[in-house]
XYZ file of N, CA and C in Angstrom:
597
model
N 23.833 -1.379 1.651
C 22.478 -1.432 2.190
C 21.516 -2.139 1.244
N 22.003 -2.785 0.209
C 21.117 -3.386 -0.787
C 20.828 -4.859 -0.528
N 21.392 -5.444 0.533
C 21.228 -6.867 0.802
C 19.917 -7.109 1.546
N 18.829 -7.266 0.775
C 17.528 -7.477 1.401
C 16.565 -8.101 0.410
N 15.512 -8.695 0.930
C 14.383 -9.163 0.127
C 13.164 -9.220 1.036
N 11.993 -9.205 0.429
C 10.767 -9.265 1.221
C 9.638 -9.807 0.362
N 8.696 -10.502 1.011
C 7.512 -10.990 0.313
C 6.330 -10.973 1.273
N 5.126 -10.894 0.701
C 3.950 -10.871 1.549
C 2.718 -10.402 0.812
N 1.761 -9.891 1.577
C 0.479 -9.423 1.061
C 0.487 -7.904 0.976
N -0.046 -7.382 -0.147
C -0.156 -5.941 -0.361
C -1.556 -5.635 -0.871
N -2.284 -4.769 -0.176
C -3.580 -4.339 -0.707
C -3.749 -2.838 -0.533
N -4.657 -2.277 -1.331
C -4.763 -0.821 -1.402
C -6.180 -0.372 -1.684
N -6.443 0.868 -1.320
C -7.679 1.559 -1.671
C -7.345 3.027 -1.873
N -7.942 3.637 -2.892
C -7.844 5.085 -3.068
C -9.207 5.608 -3.479
N -9.320 6.910 -3.701
C -10.612 7.523 -3.976
C -10.976 7.554 -5.450
N -10.208 6.909 -6.308
C -10.558 6.840 -7.726
C -11.732 5.886 -7.945
N -12.567 6.200 -8.928
C -13.645 5.294 -9.281
C -13.080 4.178 -10.152
N -13.697 2.988 -10.047
C -13.220 1.816 -10.784
C -11.731 1.617 -10.523
N -10.949 1.391 -11.580
C -9.506 1.195 -11.411
C -8.805 2.546 -11.464
N -7.926 2.795 -10.500
C -7.187 4.062 -10.462
C -6.330 4.206 -11.714
N -6.515 5.266 -12.520
C -5.668 5.457 -13.700
C -4.186 5.529 -13.353
N -3.868 6.102 -12.188
C -2.475 6.190 -11.771
C -1.864 4.839 -11.469
N -2.700 3.849 -11.174
C -2.188 2.500 -10.959
C -1.662 1.923 -12.271
N -2.325 2.275 -13.361
C -1.879 1.802 -14.676
C -0.587 2.505 -15.065
N -0.545 3.813 -14.884
C 0.686 4.578 -15.106
C 0.552 5.919 -14.408
N 1.617 6.359 -13.766
C 1.583 7.603 -13.001
C 1.297 8.833 -13.861
N 1.428 8.723 -15.181
C 1.171 9.867 -16.056
C -0.317 10.035 -16.373
N -1.145 9.047 -16.021
C -2.580 9.125 -16.277
C -3.264 9.984 -15.210
N -4.316 10.686 -15.605
C -5.047 11.522 -14.655
C -5.922 10.668 -13.749
N -5.752 10.849 -12.447
C -6.631 10.181 -11.489
C -8.028 10.802 -11.555
N -8.994 10.156 -10.924
C -10.387 10.596 -11.013
C -10.594 11.999 -10.458
N -9.938 12.307 -9.352
C -10.151 13.580 -8.662
C -8.877 14.428 -8.674
N -9.005 15.678 -8.275
C -7.847 16.569 -8.253
C -6.780 16.090 -7.281
N -7.197 15.389 -6.246
C -6.272 14.783 -5.287
C -6.585 13.300 -5.202
N -5.562 12.459 -5.299
C -5.724 11.015 -5.098
C -5.171 10.689 -3.715
N -6.011 10.084 -2.887
C -5.502 9.711 -1.568
C -6.021 8.333 -1.168
N -5.162 7.621 -0.443
C -5.504 6.265 -0.048
C -4.392 5.650 0.783
N -4.343 4.321 0.771
C -3.336 3.617 1.566
C -2.871 2.359 0.847
N -1.670 1.929 1.224
C -1.180 0.584 0.942
C -1.022 -0.121 2.283
N -1.610 -1.288 2.430
C -1.415 -2.107 3.630
C -0.493 -3.260 3.264
N 0.506 -3.490 4.096
C 1.567 -4.452 3.784
C 1.734 -5.413 4.950
N 1.655 -6.697 4.634
C 1.958 -7.728 5.627
C 3.186 -8.491 5.157
N 4.278 -8.365 5.887
C 5.505 -9.071 5.534
C 5.398 -10.519 6.020
N 5.298 -11.442 5.071
C 5.247 -12.868 5.417
C 6.634 -13.479 5.501
N 7.593 -12.847 4.858
C 8.974 -13.311 4.886
C 9.885 -12.199 4.413
N 11.166 -12.350 4.682
C 12.132 -11.369 4.211
C 13.235 -11.124 5.218
N 14.324 -10.574 4.703
C 15.457 -10.226 5.560
C 16.102 -8.948 5.033
N 16.578 -8.150 5.955
C 17.416 -6.997 5.632
C 18.692 -7.184 6.431
N 19.745 -7.616 5.730
C 20.937 -8.114 6.418
C 20.511 -9.210 7.408
N 20.711 -9.004 8.691
C 20.375 -10.038 9.675
C 18.996 -9.851 10.305
N 18.244 -8.884 9.851
C 16.945 -8.594 10.459
C 15.844 -9.385 9.751
N 15.116 -10.195 10.503
C 13.991 -10.969 9.982
C 12.767 -10.060 9.895
N 12.149 -9.979 8.715
C 11.012 -9.087 8.516
C 9.667 -9.781 8.659
N 9.653 -11.092 8.772
C 8.396 -11.839 8.837
C 7.558 -11.389 10.027
N 6.270 -11.183 9.767
C 5.351 -10.822 10.829
C 5.150 -9.340 11.035
N 5.867 -8.511 10.289
C 5.729 -7.055 10.449
C 4.573 -6.553 9.576
N 3.692 -5.745 10.158
C 2.599 -5.103 9.429
C 2.886 -3.611 9.309
N 2.558 -3.063 8.139
C 2.831 -1.648 7.865
C 1.682 -1.073 7.041
N 1.408 0.193 7.227
C 0.487 0.924 6.364
C 1.198 2.176 5.862
N 1.075 2.432 4.568
C 1.585 3.665 3.967
C 0.378 4.470 3.490
N 0.186 5.642 4.061
C -0.907 6.533 3.671
C -0.333 7.619 2.772
N -1.063 7.937 1.695
C -0.522 8.904 0.735
C -1.599 9.853 0.229
N -1.129 10.987 -0.258
C -1.975 11.987 -0.906
C -1.169 12.549 -2.064
N -1.693 12.437 -3.284
C -0.939 12.826 -4.470
C -1.756 13.784 -5.335
N -1.080 14.496 -6.250
C -1.823 15.301 -7.218
C -2.550 14.402 -8.215
N -3.426 14.998 -9.004
C -4.218 14.228 -9.959
C -3.336 13.466 -10.939
N -2.252 14.087 -11.367
C -1.263 13.398 -12.203
C -0.100 13.038 -11.286
N -0.001 11.787 -10.935
C 0.922 11.368 -9.882
C 2.383 11.625 -10.229
N 2.713 11.574 -11.518
C 4.093 11.783 -11.940
C 4.549 13.225 -11.687
N 3.603 14.125 -11.413
C 3.972 15.506 -11.094
C 4.703 15.607 -9.765
N 4.601 14.576 -8.945
C 5.348 14.546 -7.685
C 4.705 15.365 -6.585
N 5.501 15.596 -5.535
C 4.995 16.344 -4.400
C 4.054 15.557 -3.511
N 4.142 14.222 -3.555
C 3.250 13.395 -2.742
C 3.470 13.650 -1.251
N 2.388 13.606 -0.500
C 2.478 13.502 0.956
C 2.439 12.014 1.304
N 3.227 11.617 2.284
C 3.267 10.197 2.637
C 3.612 10.024 4.112
N 2.914 9.111 4.753
C 3.250 8.750 6.127
C 3.305 7.230 6.232
N 4.357 6.733 6.839
C 4.541 5.301 7.073
C 4.178 5.009 8.526
N 3.319 4.006 8.710
C 2.933 3.576 10.056
C 3.345 2.120 10.213
N 4.202 1.848 11.187
C 4.719 0.497 11.428
C 4.069 -0.054 12.691
N 3.756 -1.333 12.670
C 3.156 -1.973 13.839
C 4.004 -1.761 15.087
N 3.334 -1.485 16.189
C 4.065 -1.294 17.441
C 4.635 -2.600 17.993
N 4.317 -3.715 17.348
C 4.899 -5.000 17.759
C 6.267 -5.244 17.123
N 6.614 -4.449 16.110
C 7.913 -4.611 15.453
C 9.034 -4.162 16.381
N 10.181 -4.809 16.259
C 11.351 -4.388 17.029
C 11.930 -3.113 16.424
N 12.823 -2.477 17.149
C 13.474 -1.267 16.635
C 14.228 -1.566 15.348
N 14.889 -2.720 15.283
C 15.638 -3.093 14.078
C 14.695 -3.336 12.911
N 13.555 -3.973 13.166
C 12.574 -4.194 12.103
C 11.998 -2.874 11.613
N 11.683 -1.983 12.526
C 11.148 -0.670 12.128
C 12.131 0.074 11.242
N 13.392 0.059 11.613
C 14.398 0.754 10.815
C 14.519 0.131 9.434
N 14.557 -1.197 9.364
C 14.703 -1.881 8.077
C 13.511 -1.605 7.172
N 12.310 -1.678 7.727
C 11.103 -1.437 6.942
C 11.052 0.010 6.457
N 11.421 0.944 7.318
C 11.449 2.346 6.910
C 12.456 2.557 5.779
N 13.612 1.921 5.852
C 14.612 2.044 4.790
C 14.095 1.473 3.477
N 13.343 0.377 3.540
C 12.768 -0.206 2.324
C 11.728 0.731 1.728
N 10.800 1.211 2.550
C 9.657 1.968 2.048
C 9.981 3.417 1.714
N 11.130 3.906 2.130
C 11.579 5.240 1.695
C 12.539 5.145 0.514
N 12.820 3.924 0.064
C 13.703 3.735 -1.080
C 15.172 3.732 -0.756
N 15.531 3.850 0.527
C 16.948 3.918 0.900
C 17.690 2.628 0.583
N 16.960 1.511 0.516
C 17.585 0.227 0.199
C 17.461 -0.149 -1.278
N 17.006 0.769 -2.096
C 16.830 0.469 -3.505
C 15.567 -0.342 -3.718
N 15.456 -0.958 -4.890
C 14.271 -1.749 -5.178
C 13.107 -0.895 -5.647
N 11.900 -1.463 -5.695
C 10.763 -0.750 -6.283
C 10.371 0.522 -5.549
N 10.556 0.550 -4.230
C 10.164 1.744 -3.485
C 11.105 2.914 -3.730
N 12.283 2.660 -4.239
C 13.173 3.756 -4.622
C 12.555 4.562 -5.755
N 11.839 3.881 -6.660
C 11.161 4.568 -7.759
C 10.053 5.463 -7.208
N 9.222 4.919 -6.315
C 8.132 5.708 -5.755
C 8.646 6.885 -4.939
N 9.772 6.696 -4.262
C 10.315 7.749 -3.397
C 10.655 9.016 -4.176
N 10.926 8.884 -5.460
C 11.249 10.052 -6.282
C 10.091 11.042 -6.353
N 8.866 10.548 -6.134
C 7.685 11.394 -6.270
C 7.215 11.972 -4.939
N 7.817 11.536 -3.849
C 7.405 11.996 -2.520
C 8.082 13.327 -2.209
N 7.260 14.351 -1.975
C 7.807 15.661 -1.645
C 7.632 16.041 -0.194
N 6.736 15.335 0.482
C 6.429 15.653 1.884
C 6.324 14.342 2.656
N 7.473 13.829 3.067
C 7.510 12.577 3.834
C 7.335 12.909 5.312
N 6.201 12.515 5.860
C 5.943 12.762 7.277
C 6.753 11.785 8.131
N 7.007 12.127 9.380
C 7.755 11.209 10.248
C 7.062 9.854 10.374
N 7.849 8.797 10.362
C 7.311 7.447 10.535
C 6.707 7.309 11.927
N 5.554 6.638 11.973
C 4.849 6.453 13.234
C 4.779 4.968 13.582
N 4.483 4.682 14.830
C 4.174 3.316 15.256
C 2.800 3.322 15.900
N 2.066 2.220 15.706
C 0.721 2.105 16.255
C 0.294 0.646 16.180
N -0.695 0.249 16.958
C -1.253 -1.097 16.799
C -1.918 -1.230 15.428
N -1.523 -2.244 14.674
C -2.083 -2.507 13.346
C -2.652 -3.922 13.331
N -3.863 -4.055 12.802
C -4.455 -5.380 12.630
C -4.833 -5.570 11.162
N -4.221 -6.555 10.513
C -4.552 -6.913 9.139
C -5.265 -8.255 9.166
N -6.431 -8.320 8.519
C -7.208 -9.550 8.467
C -7.428 -9.946 7.017
N -7.349 -11.245 6.771
C -7.478 -11.767 5.409
C -8.508 -12.875 5.397
N -9.459 -12.776 4.470
C -10.460 -13.810 4.254
C -10.648 -13.954 2.752
N -11.217 -15.073 2.296
C -11.456 -15.205 0.856
C -12.298 -14.036 0.340
N -11.758 -13.326 -0.618
C -12.492 -12.222 -1.223
C -12.469 -10.920 -0.460
N -11.764 -10.874 0.668
C -11.777 -9.636 1.455
C -10.494 -9.488 2.269
N -9.961 -8.263 2.306
C -8.812 -7.925 3.151
C -9.174 -6.652 3.917
N -8.735 -6.561 5.155
C -9.036 -5.355 5.928
C -7.861 -4.990 6.817
N -7.823 -3.725 7.187
C -6.746 -3.226 8.046
C -7.315 -2.183 9.001
N -6.839 -2.229 10.225
C -7.183 -1.222 11.225
C -5.902 -0.719 11.866
N -5.744 0.586 11.908
C -4.677 1.220 12.679
C -5.379 1.955 13.808
N -5.130 1.530 15.018
C -5.894 2.019 16.160
C -5.924 3.542 16.216
N -7.145 4.064 16.211
C -7.335 5.495 16.382
C -7.272 6.347 15.142
N -6.779 5.777 14.007
C -6.630 6.635 12.818
C -7.170 6.047 11.523
N -7.186 4.728 11.356
C -7.545 4.174 10.046
C -8.364 2.900 10.161
N -9.395 2.815 9.315
C -10.103 1.566 9.054
C -10.263 1.459 7.547
N -9.794 0.375 6.969
C -9.886 0.195 5.534
C -10.158 -1.249 5.178
N -10.815 -1.458 4.044
C -11.099 -2.814 3.582
C -11.267 -2.807 2.075
N -10.943 -3.929 1.468
C -11.185 -4.119 0.037
C -11.867 -5.472 -0.154
N -12.832 -5.519 -1.083
C -13.558 -6.746 -1.384
C -13.507 -6.990 -2.877
N -13.202 -8.227 -3.258
C -13.090 -8.585 -4.670
C -14.421 -8.367 -5.381
N -14.355 -7.863 -6.610
C -15.570 -7.725 -7.404
C -15.956 -9.089 -7.972
N -17.217 -9.234 -8.333
C -17.706 -10.515 -8.846
C -17.377 -10.670 -10.319
N -16.945 -11.860 -10.673
C -16.691 -12.177 -12.064
C -17.754 -13.107 -12.611
N -17.631 -13.471 -13.861
C -18.589 -14.394 -14.481
C -18.594 -15.728 -13.746
N -17.389 -16.225 -13.426
C -17.272 -17.423 -12.602
C -17.166 -16.958 -11.159
N -18.247 -17.123 -10.408
C -18.336 -16.521 -9.078
C -17.262 -17.024 -8.118
N -16.797 -18.247 -8.334
C -15.826 -18.825 -7.401
C -14.412 -18.310 -7.629
N -14.203 -17.558 -8.716
C -12.865 -17.075 -9.039
C -12.843 -15.550 -9.046
N -11.767 -14.944 -8.568
C -11.697 -13.480 -8.560
C -11.461 -12.916 -9.956
N -11.830 -11.668 -10.138
C -11.485 -10.931 -11.355
C -10.070 -10.399 -11.161
N -9.215 -10.635 -12.152
C -7.807 -10.277 -11.968
C -7.244 -9.514 -13.164
N -6.218 -8.738 -12.882
C -5.294 -8.268 -13.905
C -4.217 -9.337 -14.052
N -3.842 -9.651 -15.267
C -2.751 -10.584 -15.513
C -1.685 -9.894 -16.354
N -0.437 -10.144 -16.019
C 0.688 -9.592 -16.766
C 0.640 -8.065 -16.816
N 0.237 -7.455 -15.711
C 0.198 -5.997 -15.648
C 1.433 -5.506 -14.899
N 2.006 -4.424 -15.382
C 3.220 -3.904 -14.764
C 2.876 -2.881 -13.698
N 3.447 -3.043 -12.531
C 3.332 -2.077 -11.446
C 4.580 -2.201 -10.596
N 5.061 -1.085 -10.072
C 6.335 -1.109 -9.350
C 6.305 -2.016 -8.128
N 5.210 -1.997 -7.369
C 5.220 -2.689 -6.079
C 4.337 -3.928 -6.027
N 3.420 -4.071 -6.980
C 2.535 -5.237 -6.979
C 3.082 -6.360 -7.853
N 2.582 -7.565 -7.593
C 2.859 -8.700 -8.464
C 2.174 -8.474 -9.815
N 2.542 -9.276 -10.817
C 1.932 -9.133 -12.139
C 0.494 -9.643 -12.171
N 0.082 -10.455 -11.195
C -1.309 -10.875 -11.047
C -1.910 -10.143 -9.859
N -2.995 -9.409 -10.118
C -3.617 -8.585 -9.077
C -5.122 -8.813 -9.075
N -5.700 -8.957 -7.906
C -7.143 -9.132 -7.760
C -7.806 -7.754 -7.710
N -8.796 -7.545 -8.577
C -9.493 -6.264 -8.648
C -10.601 -6.234 -7.599
N -10.690 -5.121 -6.891
C -11.626 -5.025 -5.770
C -12.235 -3.633 -5.701
N -13.190 -3.494 -4.796
C -13.692 -2.181 -4.389
C -13.379 -2.016 -2.915
N -13.116 -0.772 -2.521
C -12.696 -0.588 -1.145
C -13.304 0.616 -0.466
N -13.010 0.702 0.820
C -13.443 1.841 1.626
C -12.340 2.179 2.618
N -12.271 3.442 2.987
C -11.263 3.915 3.943
C -11.839 5.036 4.790
N -11.520 4.986 6.063
C -11.706 6.134 6.948
C -10.362 6.379 7.626
N -9.816 7.574 7.409
C -8.508 7.912 7.972
C -8.493 9.377 8.341
N -7.946 9.678 9.513
C -7.821 11.071 9.940
C -6.688 11.156 10.957
N -5.589 11.795 10.560
C -4.470 11.984 11.487
C -4.309 13.452 11.874
N -5.350 14.246 11.548
C -5.293 15.671 11.839
C -4.727 16.501 10.711
N -4.085 15.852 9.736
C -3.522 16.550 8.582
C -4.052 15.964 7.277
N -3.979 14.656 7.132
C -4.561 13.969 5.982
C -5.868 13.332 6.435
N -6.946 13.604 5.688
C -8.261 13.040 5.992
C -8.770 12.312 4.754
N -9.182 11.063 4.920
C -9.650 10.248 3.798
C -10.993 9.630 4.164
N -11.962 9.728 3.233
C -13.261 9.070 3.394
C -13.657 8.497 2.039
N -13.314 7.247 1.808
C -13.600 6.576 0.540
C -14.684 5.526 0.743
N -15.542 5.365 -0.262
C -16.558 4.312 -0.241
C -16.752 3.771 -1.647
N -16.632 2.467 -1.819
C -16.903 1.825 -3.099
C -15.969 2.247 -4.209
N -14.712 2.519 -3.860
C -13.754 3.031 -4.838
C -12.654 2.006 -5.123
N -11.694 2.402 -5.943
C -10.605 1.529 -6.392
C -9.990 0.718 -5.265
N -9.839 -0.558 -5.524
C -9.121 -1.420 -4.594
C -8.520 -2.593 -5.338
N -7.478 -3.154 -4.792
C -6.912 -4.397 -5.327
C -5.899 -4.954 -4.346
N -5.498 -6.215 -4.614
C -4.430 -6.813 -3.804
C -3.615 -7.783 -4.629
N -2.421 -8.057 -4.127
C -1.539 -9.056 -4.736
C -0.577 -9.551 -3.668
N 0.171 -10.571 -4.024
C 1.243 -11.061 -3.158
C 2.565 -10.666 -3.810
N 3.336 -9.871 -3.102
C 4.519 -9.237 -3.681
C 5.797 -9.989 -3.329
N 6.816 -9.723 -4.111
C 8.197 -10.049 -3.745
C 9.056 -8.882 -4.181
N 9.773 -8.292 -3.244
C 10.644 -7.147 -3.506
C 12.080 -7.507 -3.174
N 12.989 -6.866 -3.900
C 14.418 -7.003 -3.576
C 15.183 -5.894 -4.275
């Protein structure tokens, strides 16, 4: 089950102020007693065996303890309702760590994996801004912070993270999410994006 690769856009928002300490390392204390947010994923290319992953949109919503390495994360995967059954299965296997790769590391910390859902997902990308809507449950967006050179984003360079590229654009974000169990209301908090490659 290890024959796969994927690349695309990844952006996130959580309730930490400034940069999420857990983004730097899971052993760092997040801003609040509970860290909650989302990862929005747009697969621009990739294959899992014979399944083409290009064009699939996914959102992973999470809720973690203040020290993320303590584990016990709640997590729900939402796959676009436009994905085929084979694409949904492949993406779920990637994001639960069943296919190995970077998400296998994150899966070790998940203690409450909710059933994978499907829903209409819209991801929009513009210079300096990324947004995602999951019909009926989530609206989220991240906007790049201003740097000294206004035409260029503020970035992390050569930073290690399991799922992001080594170059990441620093942003501020907002989220509204409510599935009846996990509720998120973030404004002006940690955000960033990168273009990933996983295998």
